Amino acid sequence: MYPIPGHLAFAASSARFFKVSIPVAVIASFVPDVIDKGLNDLLQITPYGRYFMHSIPSVVVCSVLVGWLWGKESGWGWFAGHATHLVGDLGSFLPLWMPLVQYDWPPDKNITLYAITNPFRHLFSPEMLSELMMGIWTLALFRFATNADRFSRVQQLICYTGIWAYGLLRVWLG
Ligand SMILES: [Zn+2]
């Protein structure tokens, strides 16, 4: 999944929905790619661009750590951002149970280099359009989330369900 607005939509809308820290969730939704792609694409010391930060144990460890350092709301915020990042990435290879399971790493591809050298490659692709749609849904969600009346809440729920249904559809289609 592209980092903006897909991961951001998942993270921010989940944090809003569960009433946990939105800024922490947004940070947590980017950190897995910053660390794992940094280690692989830039420093080239790991075998693949999705590593420990793309595992369920890392979600648990980081959430507990953040909660311990900055309080419960931040801890749950981290959980919302990090967990939804993994959901957004589910369509392709993920070392979900690292380090409990040994993985055969797929052929490595330097995605960061690829994105830098082909900046317009995906700009007008269907994937990008769908990411944009998710961004619009998220904006709608935020718009209605501030109003507490029943009608707004129902619309928020529809937006939220739409984002998740759409995310799952993408996972299913690969
Ligand atoms: Zn990722």
XYZ file of N, CA and C in Angstrom, residues 66-163:
294
model
N 5.463 2.214 24.181
C 4.937 3.582 24.066
C 3.950 3.865 25.200
N 3.100 2.887 25.517
C 2.138 3.041 26.605
C 2.831 3.241 27.946
N 3.932 2.534 28.130
C 4.707 2.625 29.368
C 5.397 3.993 29.475
N 5.893 4.487 28.335
C 6.606 5.768 28.328
C 5.671 6.973 28.375
N 4.600 6.947 27.557
C 3.770 8.148 27.392
C 2.306 7.957 27.772
N 1.977 6.856 28.412
C 0.610 6.672 28.890
C -0.261 5.812 27.974
N -1.364 5.371 28.563
C -2.238 4.390 27.926
C -2.795 4.859 26.573
N -3.253 6.123 26.510
C -3.876 6.620 25.288
C -2.888 6.607 24.129
N -1.620 6.971 24.414
C -0.589 6.925 23.381
C -0.287 5.488 22.979
N -0.253 4.602 23.965
C 0.004 3.181 23.681
C -1.028 2.600 22.736
N -2.308 2.886 23.005
C -3.383 2.405 22.119
C -3.343 3.111 20.772
N -2.917 4.385 20.794
C -2.757 5.125 19.538
C -1.717 4.444 18.663
N -0.604 4.058 19.299
C 0.443 3.355 18.559
C -0.098 2.048 17.995
N -0.829 1.343 18.831
C -1.393 0.063 18.392
C -2.274 0.268 17.154
N -3.134 1.302 17.192
C -4.040 1.572 16.066
C -3.252 1.847 14.780
N -2.168 2.643 14.876
C -1.392 2.979 13.684
C -0.561 1.826 13.165
N 0.093 1.123 14.060
C 1.002 0.038 13.672
C 0.216 -1.181 13.151
N -0.861 -1.539 13.884
C -1.654 -2.706 13.482
C -2.326 -2.469 12.129
N -2.857 -1.255 11.919
C -3.518 -0.998 10.643
C -2.504 -0.929 9.498
N -1.241 -0.579 9.813
C -0.199 -0.610 8.782
C -0.047 -2.044 8.254
N -0.016 -3.006 9.175
C 0.120 -4.404 8.756
C -1.091 -4.846 7.939
N -2.291 -4.423 8.353
C -3.503 -4.783 7.598
C -3.399 -4.223 6.175
N -2.923 -2.973 6.073
C -2.793 -2.337 4.759
C -1.773 -3.025 3.869
N -0.771 -3.659 4.490
C 0.285 -4.325 3.723
C -0.035 -5.780 3.394
N -1.147 -6.301 3.930
C -1.412 -7.740 3.864
C -1.409 -8.367 2.473
N -1.603 -7.579 1.436
C -1.704 -8.135 0.090
C -0.459 -8.876 -0.391
N 0.720 -8.504 0.102
C 1.944 -9.187 -0.320
C 2.757 -9.642 0.894
N 3.942 -10.212 0.634
C 4.706 -10.891 1.685
C 4.944 -10.052 2.945
N 4.645 -10.654 4.097
C 4.893 -10.024 5.405
C 5.466 -11.075 6.360
N 6.546 -10.763 7.079
C 7.064 -11.726 8.071
C 6.299 -11.594 9.390
N 4.990 -11.939 9.361
C 4.079 -11.624 10.476
C 4.492 -12.172 11.837
N 5.181 -13.333 11.850
C 5.498 -13.951 13.138
C 6.973 -13.891 13.473
N 7.686 -13.013 12.770
C 9.078 -12.801 13.095
C 9.219 -12.332 14.560
N 10.183 -12.767 15.369
C 11.239 -13.733 15.042
C 10.898 -15.167 15.423
N 9.596 -15.459 15.650
C 9.199 -16.796 16.092
C 9.242 -17.801 14.944
N 9.158 -17.350 13.713
C 9.138 -18.226 12.539
C 10.292 -17.821 11.621
N 10.961 -18.809 11.017
C 12.021 -18.514 10.045
C 11.381 -18.335 8.662
N 11.756 -17.275 7.963
C 11.137 -17.003 6.663
C 12.126 -17.155 5.512
N 11.617 -17.640 4.363
C 12.381 -17.564 3.117
C 12.052 -16.211 2.519
N 13.040 -15.334 2.414
C 12.766 -13.980 1.933
C 12.557 -13.971 0.423
N 11.528 -13.281 -0.060
C 11.313 -13.174 -1.515
C 12.470 -12.388 -2.154
N 12.579 -12.438 -3.489
C 13.633 -11.649 -4.140
C 13.522 -10.181 -3.727
N 14.647 -9.592 -3.440
C 14.651 -8.229 -2.923
C 14.529 -7.211 -4.054
N 13.777 -6.156 -3.771
C 13.646 -5.077 -4.753
C 13.754 -3.759 -3.993
N 14.608 -2.887 -4.458
C 14.796 -1.619 -3.754
C 13.671 -0.644 -4.128
N 12.597 -0.711 -3.340
C 11.389 0.062 -3.651
C 11.626 1.566 -3.533
N 12.449 1.953 -2.566
C 12.736 3.378 -2.387
C 13.435 3.941 -3.625
N 14.459 3.215 -4.088
C 15.198 3.642 -5.286
C 14.262 3.678 -6.492
N 13.412 2.640 -6.596
C 12.468 2.542 -7.700
C 11.514 3.738 -7.714
N 11.016 4.089 -6.525
C 10.070 5.204 -6.420
C 10.741 6.536 -6.763
N 12.014 6.672 -6.352
C 12.731 7.926 -6.617
C 13.032 8.075 -8.105
N 13.411 6.954 -8.734
C 13.790 7.034 -10.145
C 12.578 7.006 -11.088
N 11.422 6.538 -10.585
C 10.197 6.543 -11.399
C 9.064 7.265 -10.676
N 9.229 8.545 -10.388
C 8.242 9.221 -9.536
C 6.837 9.285 -10.127
N 6.706 9.250 -11.438
C 5.371 9.408 -12.031
C 4.774 8.095 -12.515
N 5.512 7.009 -12.273
C 5.099 5.690 -12.745
C 3.675 5.329 -12.297
N 3.361 5.619 -11.015
C 2.067 5.187 -10.474
C 1.085 6.320 -10.242
N 1.481 7.489 -10.685
C 0.685 8.666 -10.339
C -0.755 8.563 -10.828
N -0.941 8.032 -12.027
C -2.295 7.971 -12.577
C -2.811 6.537 -12.706
N -2.224 5.635 -11.928
C -2.650 4.242 -11.979
C -3.925 4.045 -11.151
N -4.658 2.935 -11.389
C -5.878 2.665 -10.605
C -5.568 2.608 -9.107
N -4.391 2.091 -8.751
C -4.045 1.998 -7.326
C -4.040 3.382 -6.686
N -3.445 4.321 -7.418
C -3.321 5.668 -6.873
C -4.692 6.309 -6.712
N -5.557 6.040 -7.684
C -6.915 6.570 -7.645
C -7.660 6.016 -6.438
N -7.461 4.730 -6.178
C -8.148 4.120 -5.047
C -7.608 4.659 -3.729
N -6.301 4.960 -3.701
C -5.736 5.571 -2.497
C -6.385 6.932 -2.255
N -6.597 7.642 -3.339
C -7.218 8.961 -3.246
C -8.630 8.849 -2.675
N -9.353 7.824 -3.126
C -10.703 7.587 -2.632
C -10.699 7.359 -1.132
N -9.702 6.610 -0.673
C -9.605 6.346 0.757
C -9.323 7.629 1.524
N -8.549 8.507 0.903
C -8.271 9.790 1.523
C -9.535 10.617 1.686
N -10.382 10.594 0.632
C -11.630 11.356 0.676
C -12.565 10.798 1.755
N -12.625 9.465 1.811
C -13.432 8.839 2.861
C -12.983 9.281 4.243
N -11.666 9.315 4.419
C -11.118 9.683 5.726
C -11.472 11.124 6.076
N -11.357 12.007 5.088
C -11.724 13.405 5.327
C -13.181 13.508 5.758
N -14.040 12.740 5.074
C -15.454 12.732 5.422
C -15.633 12.257 6.859
N -14.897 11.245 7.202
C -14.962 10.680 8.549
C -14.591 11.732 9.590
N -13.535 12.476 9.289
C -13.078 13.499 10.222
C -14.085 14.634 10.325
N -14.698 14.962 9.213
C -15.677 16.032 9.181
C -16.826 15.723 10.130
N -17.312 14.475 10.077
C -18.488 14.117 10.857
C -18.151 13.687 12.277
N -16.877 13.348 12.490
C -16.520 12.836 13.809
C -16.668 13.889 14.901
N -16.577 15.167 14.513
C -16.643 16.214 15.526
C -18.087 16.461 15.995
N -19.068 16.060 15.195
C -20.461 16.238 15.589
C -20.964 14.982 16.305
N -21.577 15.209 17.449
C -21.944 14.059 18.271
C -23.357 13.540 18.005
N -24.118 14.233 17.125
C -25.493 13.781 16.931
C -25.551 12.445 16.196
N -26.684 11.810 16.325
C -26.844 10.446 15.841
C -26.612 10.321 14.328
N -27.180 11.260 13.584
C -27.065 11.232 12.119
C -25.596 11.267 11.679
N -24.796 12.153 12.332
C -23.378 12.250 11.995
C -22.632 10.968 12.348
N -22.996 10.395 13.463
C -22.328 9.160 13.886
C -22.587 8.026 12.908
N -23.833 7.981 12.400
C -24.173 6.945 11.424
C -23.336 7.133 10.152
N -23.197 8.391 9.724
C -22.391 8.647 8.520
C -20.931 8.296 8.753
N -20.452 8.604 9.971
C -19.083 8.257 10.315
C -18.885 6.747 10.233
N -19.856 6.033 10.764
C -19.771 4.577 10.766
C -19.758 4.031 9.337
N -20.568 4.652 8.454
C -20.610 4.216 7.056
C -19.237 4.448 6.397
N -18.660 5.638 6.624
C -17.332 5.936 6.080
C -16.299 4.939 6.586
N -16.338 4.711 7.893
C -15.378 3.824 8.522
C -15.495 2.405 7.954
N -16.730 1.926 7.851
C -16.965 0.591 7.304
C -16.492 0.534 5.851
N -16.736 1.624 5.118
C -16.316 1.687 3.719
C -14.815 1.548 3.576
N -14.066 2.256 4.418
C -12.600 2.196 4.370
C -12.115 0.773 4.627
